[in-house]
PDB file of C-alpha atoms and ligand atoms in Angstrom:
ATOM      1  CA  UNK A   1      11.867  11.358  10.882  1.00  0.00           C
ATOM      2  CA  UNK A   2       9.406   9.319   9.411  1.00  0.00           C
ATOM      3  CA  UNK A   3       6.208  10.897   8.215  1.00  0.00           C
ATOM      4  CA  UNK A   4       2.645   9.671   6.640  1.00  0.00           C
ATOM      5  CA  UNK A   5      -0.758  10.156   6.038  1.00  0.00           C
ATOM      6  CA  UNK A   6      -3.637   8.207   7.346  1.00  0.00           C
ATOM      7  CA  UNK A   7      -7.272   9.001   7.299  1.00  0.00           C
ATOM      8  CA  UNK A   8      -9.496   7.988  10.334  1.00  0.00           C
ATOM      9  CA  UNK A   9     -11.844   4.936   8.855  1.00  0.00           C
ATOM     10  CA  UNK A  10     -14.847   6.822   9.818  1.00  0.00           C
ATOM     11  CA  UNK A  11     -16.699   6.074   7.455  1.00  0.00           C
ATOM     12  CA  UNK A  12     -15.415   2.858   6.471  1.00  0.00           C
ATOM     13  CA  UNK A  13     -17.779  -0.216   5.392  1.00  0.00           C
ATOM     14  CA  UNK A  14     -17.995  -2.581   1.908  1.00  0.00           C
ATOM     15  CA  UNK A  15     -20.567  -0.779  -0.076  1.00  0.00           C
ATOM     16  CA  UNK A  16     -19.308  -2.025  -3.290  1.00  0.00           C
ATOM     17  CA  UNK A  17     -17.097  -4.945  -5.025  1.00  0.00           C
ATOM     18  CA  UNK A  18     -13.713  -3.994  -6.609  1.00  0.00           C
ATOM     19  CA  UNK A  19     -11.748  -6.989  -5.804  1.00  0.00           C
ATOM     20  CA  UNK A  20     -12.456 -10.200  -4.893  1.00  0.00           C
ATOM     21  CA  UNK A  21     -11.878  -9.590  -0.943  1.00  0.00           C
ATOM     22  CA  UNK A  22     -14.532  -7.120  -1.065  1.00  0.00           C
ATOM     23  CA  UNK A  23     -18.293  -9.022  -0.418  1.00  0.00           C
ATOM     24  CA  UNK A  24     -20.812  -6.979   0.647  1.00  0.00           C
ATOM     25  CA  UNK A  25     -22.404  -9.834   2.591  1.00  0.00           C
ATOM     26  CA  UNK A  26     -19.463  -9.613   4.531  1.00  0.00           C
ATOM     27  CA  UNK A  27     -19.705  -6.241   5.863  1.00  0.00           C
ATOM     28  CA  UNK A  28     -16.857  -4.866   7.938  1.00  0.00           C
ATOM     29  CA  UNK A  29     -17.920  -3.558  11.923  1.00  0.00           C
ATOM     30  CA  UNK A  30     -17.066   0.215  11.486  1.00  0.00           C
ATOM     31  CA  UNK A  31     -16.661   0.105  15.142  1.00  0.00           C
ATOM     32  CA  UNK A  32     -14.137  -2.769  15.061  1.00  0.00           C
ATOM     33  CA  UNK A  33     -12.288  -1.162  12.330  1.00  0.00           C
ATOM     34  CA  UNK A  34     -11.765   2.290  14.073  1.00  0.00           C
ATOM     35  CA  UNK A  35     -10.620   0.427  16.926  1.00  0.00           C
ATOM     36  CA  UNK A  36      -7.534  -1.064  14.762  1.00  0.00           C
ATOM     37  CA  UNK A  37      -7.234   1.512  12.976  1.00  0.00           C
ATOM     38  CA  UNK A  38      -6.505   3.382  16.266  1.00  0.00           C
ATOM     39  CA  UNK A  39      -3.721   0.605  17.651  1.00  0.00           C
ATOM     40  CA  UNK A  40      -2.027   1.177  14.617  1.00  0.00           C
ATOM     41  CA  UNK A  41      -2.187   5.265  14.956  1.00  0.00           C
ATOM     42  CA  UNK A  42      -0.968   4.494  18.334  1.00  0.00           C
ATOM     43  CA  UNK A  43       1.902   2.163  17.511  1.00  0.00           C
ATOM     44  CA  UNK A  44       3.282   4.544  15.295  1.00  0.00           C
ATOM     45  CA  UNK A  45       2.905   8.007  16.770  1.00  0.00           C
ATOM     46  CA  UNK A  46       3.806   6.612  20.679  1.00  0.00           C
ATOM     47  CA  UNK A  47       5.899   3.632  20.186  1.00  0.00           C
ATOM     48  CA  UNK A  48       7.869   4.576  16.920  1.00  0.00           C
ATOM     49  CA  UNK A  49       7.947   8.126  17.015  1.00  0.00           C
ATOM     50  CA  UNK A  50       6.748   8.308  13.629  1.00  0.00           C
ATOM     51  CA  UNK A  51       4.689  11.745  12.696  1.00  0.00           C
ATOM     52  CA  UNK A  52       1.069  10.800  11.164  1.00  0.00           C
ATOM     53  CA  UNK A  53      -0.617  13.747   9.001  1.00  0.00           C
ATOM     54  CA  UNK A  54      -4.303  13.419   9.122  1.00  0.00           C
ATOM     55  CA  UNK A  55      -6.310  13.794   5.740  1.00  0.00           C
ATOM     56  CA  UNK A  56     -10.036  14.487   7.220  1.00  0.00           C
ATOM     57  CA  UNK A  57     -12.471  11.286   6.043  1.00  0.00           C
ATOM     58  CA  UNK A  58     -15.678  11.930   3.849  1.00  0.00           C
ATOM     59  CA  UNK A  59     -19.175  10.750   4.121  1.00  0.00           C
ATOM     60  CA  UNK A  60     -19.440   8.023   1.116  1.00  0.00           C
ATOM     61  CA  UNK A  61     -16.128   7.939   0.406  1.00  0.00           C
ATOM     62  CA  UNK A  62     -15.686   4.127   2.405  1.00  0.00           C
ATOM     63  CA  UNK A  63     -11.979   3.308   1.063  1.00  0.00           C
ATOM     64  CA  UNK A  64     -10.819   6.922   1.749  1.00  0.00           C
ATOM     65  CA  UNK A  65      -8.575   5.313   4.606  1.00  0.00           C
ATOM     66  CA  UNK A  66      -6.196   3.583   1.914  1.00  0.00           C
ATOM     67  CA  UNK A  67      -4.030   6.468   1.563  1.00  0.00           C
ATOM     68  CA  UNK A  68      -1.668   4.376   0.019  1.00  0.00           C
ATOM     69  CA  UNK A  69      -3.645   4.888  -2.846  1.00  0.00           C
ATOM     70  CA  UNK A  70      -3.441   8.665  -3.089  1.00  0.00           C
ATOM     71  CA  UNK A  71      -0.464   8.809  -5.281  1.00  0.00           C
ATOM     72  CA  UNK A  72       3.026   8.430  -4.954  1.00  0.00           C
ATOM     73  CA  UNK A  73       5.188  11.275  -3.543  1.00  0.00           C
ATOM     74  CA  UNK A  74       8.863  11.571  -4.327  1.00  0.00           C
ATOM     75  CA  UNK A  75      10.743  14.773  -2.873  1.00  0.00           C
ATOM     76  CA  UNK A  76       8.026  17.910  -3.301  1.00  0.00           C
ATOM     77  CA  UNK A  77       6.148  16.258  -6.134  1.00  0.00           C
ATOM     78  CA  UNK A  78       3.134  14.635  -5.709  1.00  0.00           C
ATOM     79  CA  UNK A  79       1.728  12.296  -8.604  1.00  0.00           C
ATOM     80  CA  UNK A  80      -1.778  11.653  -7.860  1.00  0.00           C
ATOM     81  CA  UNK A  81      -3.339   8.618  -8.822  1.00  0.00           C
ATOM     82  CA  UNK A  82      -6.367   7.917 -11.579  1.00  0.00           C
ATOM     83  CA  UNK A  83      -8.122   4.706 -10.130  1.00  0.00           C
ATOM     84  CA  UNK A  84      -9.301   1.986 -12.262  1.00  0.00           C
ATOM     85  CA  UNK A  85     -12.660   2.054 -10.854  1.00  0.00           C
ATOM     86  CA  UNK A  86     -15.200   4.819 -10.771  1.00  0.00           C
ATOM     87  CA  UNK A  87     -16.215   3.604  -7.097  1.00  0.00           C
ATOM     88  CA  UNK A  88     -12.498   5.458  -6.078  1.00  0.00           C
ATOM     89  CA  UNK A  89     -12.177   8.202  -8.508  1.00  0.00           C
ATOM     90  CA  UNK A  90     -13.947  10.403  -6.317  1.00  0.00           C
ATOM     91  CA  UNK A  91     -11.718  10.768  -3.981  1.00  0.00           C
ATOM     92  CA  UNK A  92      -9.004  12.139  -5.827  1.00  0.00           C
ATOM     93  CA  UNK A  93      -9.734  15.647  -5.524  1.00  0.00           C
ATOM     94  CA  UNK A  94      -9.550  15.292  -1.696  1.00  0.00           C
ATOM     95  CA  UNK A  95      -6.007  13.777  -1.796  1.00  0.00           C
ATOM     96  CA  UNK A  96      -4.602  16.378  -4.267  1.00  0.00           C
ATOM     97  CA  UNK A  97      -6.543  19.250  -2.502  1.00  0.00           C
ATOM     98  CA  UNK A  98      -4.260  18.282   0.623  1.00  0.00           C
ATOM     99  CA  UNK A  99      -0.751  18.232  -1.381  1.00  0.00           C
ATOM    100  CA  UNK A 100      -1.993  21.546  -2.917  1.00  0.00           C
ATOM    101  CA  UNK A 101      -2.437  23.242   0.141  1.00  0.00           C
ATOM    102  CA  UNK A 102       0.870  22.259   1.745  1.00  0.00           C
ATOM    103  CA  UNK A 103       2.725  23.645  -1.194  1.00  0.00           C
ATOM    104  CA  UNK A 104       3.486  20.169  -2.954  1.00  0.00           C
ATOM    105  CA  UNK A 105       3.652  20.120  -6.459  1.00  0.00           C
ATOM    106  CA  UNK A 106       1.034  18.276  -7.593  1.00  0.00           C
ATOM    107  CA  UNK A 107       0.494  16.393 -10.880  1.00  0.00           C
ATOM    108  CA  UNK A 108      -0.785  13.604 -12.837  1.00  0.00           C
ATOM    109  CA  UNK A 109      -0.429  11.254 -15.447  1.00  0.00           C
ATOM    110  CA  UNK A 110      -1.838  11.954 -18.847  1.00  0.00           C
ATOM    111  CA  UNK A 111      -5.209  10.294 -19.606  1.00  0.00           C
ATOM    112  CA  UNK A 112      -6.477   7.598 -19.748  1.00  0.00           C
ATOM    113  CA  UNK A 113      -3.760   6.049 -18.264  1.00  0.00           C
ATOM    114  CA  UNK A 114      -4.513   4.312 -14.860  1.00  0.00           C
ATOM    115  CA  UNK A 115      -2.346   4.622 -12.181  1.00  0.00           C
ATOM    116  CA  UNK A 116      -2.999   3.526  -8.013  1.00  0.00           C
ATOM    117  CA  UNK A 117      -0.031   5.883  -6.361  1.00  0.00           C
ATOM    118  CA  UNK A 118       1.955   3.757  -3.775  1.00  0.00           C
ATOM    119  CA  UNK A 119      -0.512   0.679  -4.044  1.00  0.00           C
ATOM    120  CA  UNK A 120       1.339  -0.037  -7.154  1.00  0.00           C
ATOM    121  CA  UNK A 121       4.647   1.602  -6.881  1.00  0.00           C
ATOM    122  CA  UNK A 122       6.948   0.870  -4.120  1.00  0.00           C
ATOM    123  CA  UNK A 123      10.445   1.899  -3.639  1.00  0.00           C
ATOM    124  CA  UNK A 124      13.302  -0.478  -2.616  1.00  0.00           C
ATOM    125  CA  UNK A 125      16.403   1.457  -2.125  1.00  0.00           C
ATOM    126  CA  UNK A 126      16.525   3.818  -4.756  1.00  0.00           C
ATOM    127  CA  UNK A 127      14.376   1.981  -7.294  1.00  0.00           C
ATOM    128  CA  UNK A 128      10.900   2.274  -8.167  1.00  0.00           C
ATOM    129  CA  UNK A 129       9.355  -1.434  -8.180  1.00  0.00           C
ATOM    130  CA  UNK A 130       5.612  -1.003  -9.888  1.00  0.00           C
ATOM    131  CA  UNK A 131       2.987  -4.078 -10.493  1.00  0.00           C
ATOM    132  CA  UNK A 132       0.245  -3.580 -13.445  1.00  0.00           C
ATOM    133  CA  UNK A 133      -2.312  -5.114 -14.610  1.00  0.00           C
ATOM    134  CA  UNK A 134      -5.332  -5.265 -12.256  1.00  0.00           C
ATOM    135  CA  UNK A 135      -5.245  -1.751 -11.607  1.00  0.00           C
ATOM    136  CA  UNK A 136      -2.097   0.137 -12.995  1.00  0.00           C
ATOM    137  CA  UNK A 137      -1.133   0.214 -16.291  1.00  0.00           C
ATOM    138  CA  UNK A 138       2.418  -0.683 -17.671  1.00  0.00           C
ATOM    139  CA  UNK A 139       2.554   2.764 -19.359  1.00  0.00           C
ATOM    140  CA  UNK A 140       2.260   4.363 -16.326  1.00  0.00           C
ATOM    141  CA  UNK A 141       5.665   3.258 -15.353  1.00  0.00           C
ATOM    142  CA  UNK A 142       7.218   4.276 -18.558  1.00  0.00           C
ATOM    143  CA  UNK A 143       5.770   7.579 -17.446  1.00  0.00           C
ATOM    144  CA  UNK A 144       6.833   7.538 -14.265  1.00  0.00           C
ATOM    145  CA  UNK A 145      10.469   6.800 -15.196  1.00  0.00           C
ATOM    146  CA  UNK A 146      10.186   9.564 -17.617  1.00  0.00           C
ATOM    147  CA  UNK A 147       8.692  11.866 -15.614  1.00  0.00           C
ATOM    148  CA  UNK A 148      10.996  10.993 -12.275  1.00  0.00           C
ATOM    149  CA  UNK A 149      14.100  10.059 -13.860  1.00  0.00           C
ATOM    150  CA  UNK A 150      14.159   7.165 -11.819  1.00  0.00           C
ATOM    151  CA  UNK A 151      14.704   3.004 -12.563  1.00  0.00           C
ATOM    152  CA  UNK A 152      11.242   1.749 -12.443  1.00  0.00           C
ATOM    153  CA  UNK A 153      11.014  -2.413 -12.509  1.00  0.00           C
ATOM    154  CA  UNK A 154       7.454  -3.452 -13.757  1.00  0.00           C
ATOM    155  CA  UNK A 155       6.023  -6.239 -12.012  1.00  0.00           C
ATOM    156  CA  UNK A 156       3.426  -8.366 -13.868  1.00  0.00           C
ATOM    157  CA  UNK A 157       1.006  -9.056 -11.096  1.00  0.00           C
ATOM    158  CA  UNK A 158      -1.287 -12.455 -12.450  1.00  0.00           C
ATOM    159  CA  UNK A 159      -3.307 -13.093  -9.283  1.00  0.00           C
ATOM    160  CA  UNK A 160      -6.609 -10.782  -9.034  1.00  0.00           C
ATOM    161  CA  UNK A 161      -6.462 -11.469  -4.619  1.00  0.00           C
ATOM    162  CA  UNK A 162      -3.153  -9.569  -5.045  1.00  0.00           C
ATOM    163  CA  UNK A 163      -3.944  -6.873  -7.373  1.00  0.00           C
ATOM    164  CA  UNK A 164      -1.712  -4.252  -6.198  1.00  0.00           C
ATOM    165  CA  UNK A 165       1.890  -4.606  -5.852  1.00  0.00           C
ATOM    166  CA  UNK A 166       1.919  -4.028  -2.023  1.00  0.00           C
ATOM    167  CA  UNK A 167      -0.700  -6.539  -1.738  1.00  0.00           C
ATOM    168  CA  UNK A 168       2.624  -9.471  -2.347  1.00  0.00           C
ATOM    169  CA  UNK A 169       5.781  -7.603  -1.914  1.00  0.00           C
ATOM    170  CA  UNK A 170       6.989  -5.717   0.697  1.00  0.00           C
ATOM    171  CA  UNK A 171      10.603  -3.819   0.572  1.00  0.00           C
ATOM    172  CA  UNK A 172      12.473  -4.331   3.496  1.00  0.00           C
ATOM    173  CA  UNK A 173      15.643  -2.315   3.306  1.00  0.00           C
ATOM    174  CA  UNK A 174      17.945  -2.038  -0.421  1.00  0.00           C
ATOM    175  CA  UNK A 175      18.623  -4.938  -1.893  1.00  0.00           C
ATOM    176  CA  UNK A 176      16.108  -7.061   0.355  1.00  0.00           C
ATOM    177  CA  UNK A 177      12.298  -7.225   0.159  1.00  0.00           C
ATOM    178  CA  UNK A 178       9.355 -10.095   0.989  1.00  0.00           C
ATOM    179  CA  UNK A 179       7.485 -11.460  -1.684  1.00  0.00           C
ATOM    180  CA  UNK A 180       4.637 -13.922  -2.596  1.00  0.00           C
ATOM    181  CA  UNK A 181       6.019 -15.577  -6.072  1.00  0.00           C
ATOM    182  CA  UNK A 182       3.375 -16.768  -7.604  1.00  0.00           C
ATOM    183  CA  UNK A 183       1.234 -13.340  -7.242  1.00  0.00           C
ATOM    184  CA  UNK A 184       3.377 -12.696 -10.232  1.00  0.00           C
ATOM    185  CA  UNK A 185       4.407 -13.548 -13.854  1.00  0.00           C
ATOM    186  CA  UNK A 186       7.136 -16.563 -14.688  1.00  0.00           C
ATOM    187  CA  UNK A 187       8.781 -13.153 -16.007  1.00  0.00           C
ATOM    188  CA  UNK A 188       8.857 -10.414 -13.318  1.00  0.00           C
ATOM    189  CA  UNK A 189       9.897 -13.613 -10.309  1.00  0.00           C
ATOM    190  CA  UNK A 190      13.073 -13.171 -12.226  1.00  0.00           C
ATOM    191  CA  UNK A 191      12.903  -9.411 -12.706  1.00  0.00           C
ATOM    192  CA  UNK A 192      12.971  -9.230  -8.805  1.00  0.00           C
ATOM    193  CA  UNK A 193      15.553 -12.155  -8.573  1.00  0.00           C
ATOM    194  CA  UNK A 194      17.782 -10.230 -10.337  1.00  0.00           C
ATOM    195  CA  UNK A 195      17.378  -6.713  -8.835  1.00  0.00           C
ATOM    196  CA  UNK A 196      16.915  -7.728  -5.383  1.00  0.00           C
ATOM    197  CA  UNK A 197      19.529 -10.177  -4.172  1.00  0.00           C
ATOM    198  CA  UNK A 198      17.624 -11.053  -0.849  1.00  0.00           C
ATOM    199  CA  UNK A 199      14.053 -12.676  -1.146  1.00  0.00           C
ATOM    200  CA  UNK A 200      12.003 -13.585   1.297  1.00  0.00           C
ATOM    201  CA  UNK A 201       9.051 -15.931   0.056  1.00  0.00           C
ATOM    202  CA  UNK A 202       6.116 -15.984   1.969  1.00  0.00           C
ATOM    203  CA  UNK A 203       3.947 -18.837   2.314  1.00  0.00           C
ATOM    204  CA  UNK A 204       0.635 -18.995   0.415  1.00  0.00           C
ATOM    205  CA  UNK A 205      -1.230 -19.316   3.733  1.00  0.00           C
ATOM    206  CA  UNK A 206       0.652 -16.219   5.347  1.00  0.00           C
ATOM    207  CA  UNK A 207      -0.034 -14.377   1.897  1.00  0.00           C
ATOM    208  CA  UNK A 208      -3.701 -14.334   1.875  1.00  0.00           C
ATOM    209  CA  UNK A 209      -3.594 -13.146   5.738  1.00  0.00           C
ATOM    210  CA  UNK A 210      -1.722  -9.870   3.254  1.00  0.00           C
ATOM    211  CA  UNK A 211       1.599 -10.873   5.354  1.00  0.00           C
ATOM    212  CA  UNK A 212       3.308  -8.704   2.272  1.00  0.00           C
ATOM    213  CA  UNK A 213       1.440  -5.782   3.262  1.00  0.00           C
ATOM    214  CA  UNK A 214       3.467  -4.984   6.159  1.00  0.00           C
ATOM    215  CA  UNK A 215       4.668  -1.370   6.964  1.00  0.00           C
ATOM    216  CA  UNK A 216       7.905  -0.593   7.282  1.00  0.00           C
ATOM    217  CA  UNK A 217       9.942   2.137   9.303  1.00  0.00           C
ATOM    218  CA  UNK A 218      13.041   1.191   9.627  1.00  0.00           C
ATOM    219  CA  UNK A 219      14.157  -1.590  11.323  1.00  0.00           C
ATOM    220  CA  UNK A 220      10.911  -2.166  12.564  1.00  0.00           C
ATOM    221  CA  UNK A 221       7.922  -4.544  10.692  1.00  0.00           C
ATOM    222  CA  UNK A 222       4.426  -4.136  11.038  1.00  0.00           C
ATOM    223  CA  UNK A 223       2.443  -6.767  10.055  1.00  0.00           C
ATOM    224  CA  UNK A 224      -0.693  -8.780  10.006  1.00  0.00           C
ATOM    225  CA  UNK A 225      -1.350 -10.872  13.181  1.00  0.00           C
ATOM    226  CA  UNK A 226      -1.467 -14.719  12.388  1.00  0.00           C
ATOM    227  CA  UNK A 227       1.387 -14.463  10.256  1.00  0.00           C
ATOM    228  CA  UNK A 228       4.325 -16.457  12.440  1.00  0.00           C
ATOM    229  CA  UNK A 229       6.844 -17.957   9.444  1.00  0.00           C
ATOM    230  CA  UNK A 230       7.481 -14.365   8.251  1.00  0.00           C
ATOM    231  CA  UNK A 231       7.603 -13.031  11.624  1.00  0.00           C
ATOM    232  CA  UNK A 232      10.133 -15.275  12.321  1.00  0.00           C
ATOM    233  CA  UNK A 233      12.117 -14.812   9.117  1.00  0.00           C
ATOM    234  CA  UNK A 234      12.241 -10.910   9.994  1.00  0.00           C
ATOM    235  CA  UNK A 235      13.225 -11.303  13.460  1.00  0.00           C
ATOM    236  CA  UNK A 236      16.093 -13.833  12.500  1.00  0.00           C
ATOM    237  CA  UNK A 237      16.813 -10.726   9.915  1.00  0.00           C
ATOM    238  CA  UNK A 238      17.300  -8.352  12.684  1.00  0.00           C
ATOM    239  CA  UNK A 239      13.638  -6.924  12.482  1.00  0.00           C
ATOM    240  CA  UNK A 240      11.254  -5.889  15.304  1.00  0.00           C
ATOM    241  CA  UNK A 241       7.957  -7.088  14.400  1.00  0.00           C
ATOM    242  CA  UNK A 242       5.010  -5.628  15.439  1.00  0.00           C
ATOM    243  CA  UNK A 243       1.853  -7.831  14.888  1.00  0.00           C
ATOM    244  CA  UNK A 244      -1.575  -5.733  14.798  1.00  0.00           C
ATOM    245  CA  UNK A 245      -4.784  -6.991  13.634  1.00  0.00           C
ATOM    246  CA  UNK A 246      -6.996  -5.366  10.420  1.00  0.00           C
ATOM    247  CA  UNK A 247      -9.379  -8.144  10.001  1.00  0.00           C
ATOM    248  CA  UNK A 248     -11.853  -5.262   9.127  1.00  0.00           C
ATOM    249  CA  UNK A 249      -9.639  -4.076   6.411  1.00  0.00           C
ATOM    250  CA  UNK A 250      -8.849  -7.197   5.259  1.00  0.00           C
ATOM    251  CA  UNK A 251     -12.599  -7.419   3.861  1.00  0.00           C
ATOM    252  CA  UNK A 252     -11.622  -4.357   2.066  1.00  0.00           C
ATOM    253  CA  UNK A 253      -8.506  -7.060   0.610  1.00  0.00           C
ATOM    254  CA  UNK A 254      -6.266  -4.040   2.970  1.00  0.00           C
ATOM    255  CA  UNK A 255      -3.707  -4.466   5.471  1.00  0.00           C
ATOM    256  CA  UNK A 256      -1.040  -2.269   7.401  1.00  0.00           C
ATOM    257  CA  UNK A 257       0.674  -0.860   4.386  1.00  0.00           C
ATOM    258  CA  UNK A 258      -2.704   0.490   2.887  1.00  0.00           C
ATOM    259  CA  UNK A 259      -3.241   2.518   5.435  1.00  0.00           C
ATOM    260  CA  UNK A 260      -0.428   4.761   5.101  1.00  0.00           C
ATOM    261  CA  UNK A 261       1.654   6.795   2.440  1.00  0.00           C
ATOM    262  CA  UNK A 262       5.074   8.126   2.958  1.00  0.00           C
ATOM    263  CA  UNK A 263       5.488  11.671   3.044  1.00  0.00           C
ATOM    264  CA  UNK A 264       8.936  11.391   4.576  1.00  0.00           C
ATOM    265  CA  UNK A 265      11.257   8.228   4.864  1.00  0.00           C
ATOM    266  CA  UNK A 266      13.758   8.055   7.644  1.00  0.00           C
ATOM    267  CA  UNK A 267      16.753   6.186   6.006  1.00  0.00           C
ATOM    268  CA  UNK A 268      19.170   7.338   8.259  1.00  0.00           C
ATOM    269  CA  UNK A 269      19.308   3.295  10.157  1.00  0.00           C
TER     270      UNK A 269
HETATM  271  N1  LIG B   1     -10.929  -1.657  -1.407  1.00  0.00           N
HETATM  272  C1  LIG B   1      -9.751  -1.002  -1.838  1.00  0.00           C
HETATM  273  C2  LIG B   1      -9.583  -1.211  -3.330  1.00  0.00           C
HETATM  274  O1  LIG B   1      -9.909  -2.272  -3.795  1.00  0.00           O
HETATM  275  C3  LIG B   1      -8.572  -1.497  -1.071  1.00  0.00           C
HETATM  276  C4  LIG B   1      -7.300  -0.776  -1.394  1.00  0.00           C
HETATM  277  C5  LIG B   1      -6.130  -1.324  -0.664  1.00  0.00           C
HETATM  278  N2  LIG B   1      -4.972  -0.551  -0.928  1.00  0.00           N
HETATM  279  C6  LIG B   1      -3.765  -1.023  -1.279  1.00  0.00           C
HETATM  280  N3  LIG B   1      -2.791  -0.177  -1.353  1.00  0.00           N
HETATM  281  N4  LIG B   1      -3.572  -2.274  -1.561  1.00  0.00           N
HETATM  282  O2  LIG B   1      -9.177  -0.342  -4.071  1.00  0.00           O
END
């Protein structure tokens, strides 16, 4: 069974500028945002049967609800994240606080090296597929390789709209994933040419609607509304789709995928 953590966007809003999404002249409707937030809680706990943990949200803490951010769990170990910016660093100790007290191992990279958990590092099959640059640092995945003993691909991400790996790729199953090319270097295109036999290139349009940022459980595709050539392409591939909106998040430059972290993957499809 799948499981993940979410946190409630209660206290959601653009109070500061990270990326270039962010504008805060542009603020996001809290209400609106809960309210998407909540379709997507609901389209995963009743429709999919997927489990959601719930990591309690903080007053001032406004990007709290990426989870994906946290860290990046494999088996019982936990390896929290260090953000780039001191606008997120506070809420580390609430994310390892919540691994800690469920008996995870919990640890972290050494300093200074920056490091945004799942944002950044996404399997694909067995294999560890990690952007730096705008936020993660390419020693981080020699770390992480080190550390997990697993094959981690760095991705040279060269597009500041897409500055986390999840943000333009989005692992569909082993050996196929979607991708936005030119979110990344001449260099790592053919990294993931090579590793991943089955590409699916989104369109630049469909991109900055985050089409990439799609969650994925199973056989079925969550995914930004307004994004119908990669809808298509997935349900020719045998995907359900699901299409939900997160305009609100989007202001945020987050999507489905953000909103989540895998605590357990079902890979028994
Ligand atoms: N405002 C947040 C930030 O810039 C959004 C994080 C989105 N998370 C993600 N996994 N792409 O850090």
């Amino acid at each position: 069974m799948t499981r993940l953590l979410m946190c409630r966007p209660d206290h959601y809003g653009i109070y500061y500028e990270i990326n270039p999404w962010m504008d805060r002249r542009r603020q996001a409707d809290r209400a609106v945002a809960i309210r998407q937030w909540e379709a997507l809680y609901r389209l995963l706990t009743e429709t999919l049967g997927v489990r959601v943990e719930l990591l309690p949200s903080v007053p001032g803490l406004p990007d709290l609800c990426f989870t994906a951010n946290a860290g990046l769990l494999v088996k019982s170990l936990f390896v929290s994240s260090r953000f780039r910016y001191r606008e997120r660093e506070a809420e580390v100790p609430y994310f390892t606080q919540w691994f800690a007290e469920r008996n995870y191992r919990v640890t972290c990279l050494p300093e200074p090296v920056f490091f945004e958990g799942e944002g950044d590092a996404l399997f694909c099959g067995n294999d560890l597929f990690a952007g730096y640059r705008f936020r993660s640092e390419l020693q981080a995945h020699h770390l992480l390789a080190e550390l997990l003993g697993l094959q981690v691909y760095s991705l040279e991400l060269t597009d500041p709209w897409f500055y986390h790996v999840d943000t333009c790729f989005c692992p569909l199953q082993p050996g196929r994933a979607a991708y936005y090319p030119k979110a990344f270097s001449p260099a790592s295109q053919r990294v993931l040419k090579e590793a991943i036999p089955e590409l699916f290139p989104v369109t630049e349009a469909e991109a900055k609607r985050l089409a990439c940022n799609a969650l994925v459980i199973g056989r079925s595709v969550i995914l930004n509304a307004d994004c119908p050539h990669l809808v298509r392409t997935l349900a020719e591939a045998g995907y359900q789709v699901y299409e939900v909106e997160t305009t609100e998040f989007l202001k945020a430059g987050g999507g489905p995928k953000c909103l989540a972290l895998f605590l357990d993957r079902d890979e028994s499809w």
